[in-house]
CSV table of C-alpha atoms in Angstrom, one decimal:
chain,number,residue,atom,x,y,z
S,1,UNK,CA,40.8,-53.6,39.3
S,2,UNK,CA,40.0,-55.9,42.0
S,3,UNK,CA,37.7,-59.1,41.2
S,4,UNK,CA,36.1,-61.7,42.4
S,5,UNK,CA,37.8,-65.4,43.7
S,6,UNK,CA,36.2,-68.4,41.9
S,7,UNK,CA,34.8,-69.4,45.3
S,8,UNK,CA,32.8,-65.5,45.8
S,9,UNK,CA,31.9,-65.7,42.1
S,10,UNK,CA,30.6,-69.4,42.6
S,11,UNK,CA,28.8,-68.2,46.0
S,12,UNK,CA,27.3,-64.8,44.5
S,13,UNK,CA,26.0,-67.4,41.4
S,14,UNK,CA,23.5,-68.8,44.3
S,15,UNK,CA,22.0,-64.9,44.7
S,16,UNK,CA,19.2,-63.4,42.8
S,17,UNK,CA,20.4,-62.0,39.3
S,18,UNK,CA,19.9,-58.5,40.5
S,19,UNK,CA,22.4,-59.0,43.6
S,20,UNK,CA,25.0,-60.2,40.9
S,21,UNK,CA,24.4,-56.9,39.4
S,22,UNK,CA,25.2,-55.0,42.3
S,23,UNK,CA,28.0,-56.5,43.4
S,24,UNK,CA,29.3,-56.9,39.9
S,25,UNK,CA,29.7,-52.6,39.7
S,26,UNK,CA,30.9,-53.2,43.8
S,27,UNK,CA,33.7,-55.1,42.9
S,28,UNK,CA,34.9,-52.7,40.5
S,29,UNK,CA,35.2,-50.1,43.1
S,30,UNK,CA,35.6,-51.8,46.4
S,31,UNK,CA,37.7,-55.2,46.8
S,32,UNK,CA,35.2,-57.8,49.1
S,33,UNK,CA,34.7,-61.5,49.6
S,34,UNK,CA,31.4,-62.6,49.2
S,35,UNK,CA,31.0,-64.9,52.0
S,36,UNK,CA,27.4,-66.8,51.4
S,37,UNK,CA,25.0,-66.8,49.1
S,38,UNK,CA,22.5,-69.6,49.6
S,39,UNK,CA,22.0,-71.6,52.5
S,40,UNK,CA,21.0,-75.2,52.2
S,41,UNK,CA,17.7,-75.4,54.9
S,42,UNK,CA,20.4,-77.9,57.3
S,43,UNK,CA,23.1,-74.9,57.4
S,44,UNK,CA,20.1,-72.8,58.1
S,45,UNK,CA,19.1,-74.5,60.8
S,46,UNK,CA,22.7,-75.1,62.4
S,47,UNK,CA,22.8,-71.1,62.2
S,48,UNK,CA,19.9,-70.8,64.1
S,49,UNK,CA,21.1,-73.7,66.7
S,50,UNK,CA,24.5,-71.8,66.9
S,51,UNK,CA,22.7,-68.5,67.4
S,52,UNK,CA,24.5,-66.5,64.3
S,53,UNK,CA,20.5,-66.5,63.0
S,54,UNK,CA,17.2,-65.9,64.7
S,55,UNK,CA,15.0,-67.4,61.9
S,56,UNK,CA,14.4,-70.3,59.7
S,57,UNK,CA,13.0,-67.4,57.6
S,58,UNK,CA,16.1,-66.8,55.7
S,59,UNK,CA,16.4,-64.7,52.8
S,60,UNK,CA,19.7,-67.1,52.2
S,61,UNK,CA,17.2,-69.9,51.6
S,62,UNK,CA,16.5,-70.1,48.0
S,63,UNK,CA,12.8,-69.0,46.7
S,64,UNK,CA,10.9,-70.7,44.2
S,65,UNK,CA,12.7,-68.9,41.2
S,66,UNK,CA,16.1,-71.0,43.0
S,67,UNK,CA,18.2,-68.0,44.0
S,68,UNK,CA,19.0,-66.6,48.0
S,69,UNK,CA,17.5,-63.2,47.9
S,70,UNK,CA,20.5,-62.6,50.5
S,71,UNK,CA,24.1,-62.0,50.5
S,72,UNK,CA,26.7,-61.9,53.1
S,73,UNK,CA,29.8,-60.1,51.8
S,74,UNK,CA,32.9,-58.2,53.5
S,75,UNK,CA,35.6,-55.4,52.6
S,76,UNK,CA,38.9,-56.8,52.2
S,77,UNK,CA,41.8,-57.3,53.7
S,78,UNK,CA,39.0,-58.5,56.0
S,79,UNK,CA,39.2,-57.6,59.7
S,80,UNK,CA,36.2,-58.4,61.7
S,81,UNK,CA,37.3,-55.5,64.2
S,82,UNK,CA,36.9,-52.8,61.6
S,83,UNK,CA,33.2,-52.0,62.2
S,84,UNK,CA,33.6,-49.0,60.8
S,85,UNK,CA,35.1,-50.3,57.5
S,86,UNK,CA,32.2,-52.3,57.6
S,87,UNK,CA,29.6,-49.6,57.8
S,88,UNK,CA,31.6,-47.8,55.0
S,89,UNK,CA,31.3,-50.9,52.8
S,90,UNK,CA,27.5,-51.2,53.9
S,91,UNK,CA,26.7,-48.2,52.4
S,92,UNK,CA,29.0,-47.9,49.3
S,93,UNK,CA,26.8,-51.4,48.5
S,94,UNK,CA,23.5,-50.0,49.5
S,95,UNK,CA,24.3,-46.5,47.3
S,96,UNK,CA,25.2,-48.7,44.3
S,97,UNK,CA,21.9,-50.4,44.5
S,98,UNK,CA,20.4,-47.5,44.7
S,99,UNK,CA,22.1,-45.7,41.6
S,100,UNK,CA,20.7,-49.2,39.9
């Protein structure tokens, strides 16, 4: 059964305890990477500078509870051409949350 790095597991930490949740049963089923969790508000704004964000209105910036109410994560063996694998993945995740 496929798990999660110490660096995914450290980064998925950052996210709100119900995002653990679902990624917890995801991993079980699906190897992935979570990219990023929380975003400090200087990566955040570097983001937006960059263009790979619109908004300093993240959902990666932690709330007042302390947790990112966001989550970037990929399928592995990650290939950023596979858009398909990607829309797969997208809704294996969003149909686990759902059966939560």
């Amino acid at each position: 059964m496929p798990e999660f790095s110490a660096k995914s597991t450290a980064q998925l930490l950052t996210c709100h305890p119900k995002l653990q949740q679902v990624f917890a049963q995801v991993i079980k089923h699906w190897d992935c990477i979570i990219l990023e969790g929380a975003r400090t508000v200087a990566q955040q704004e570097e983001n937006v500078r960059r263009g790979v964000s619109k908004t300093m209105d993240s959902k990666h910036l932690p709330r007042p509870d302390g947790y990112s109410y966001a989550v970037d994560a990929a399928p592995l063996p990650l290939d950023w051409q596979d858009l398909e694998r990607f829309r797969a993945f997208g809704g294996f995740v969003l149909g686990v949350a759902a059966m939560l």
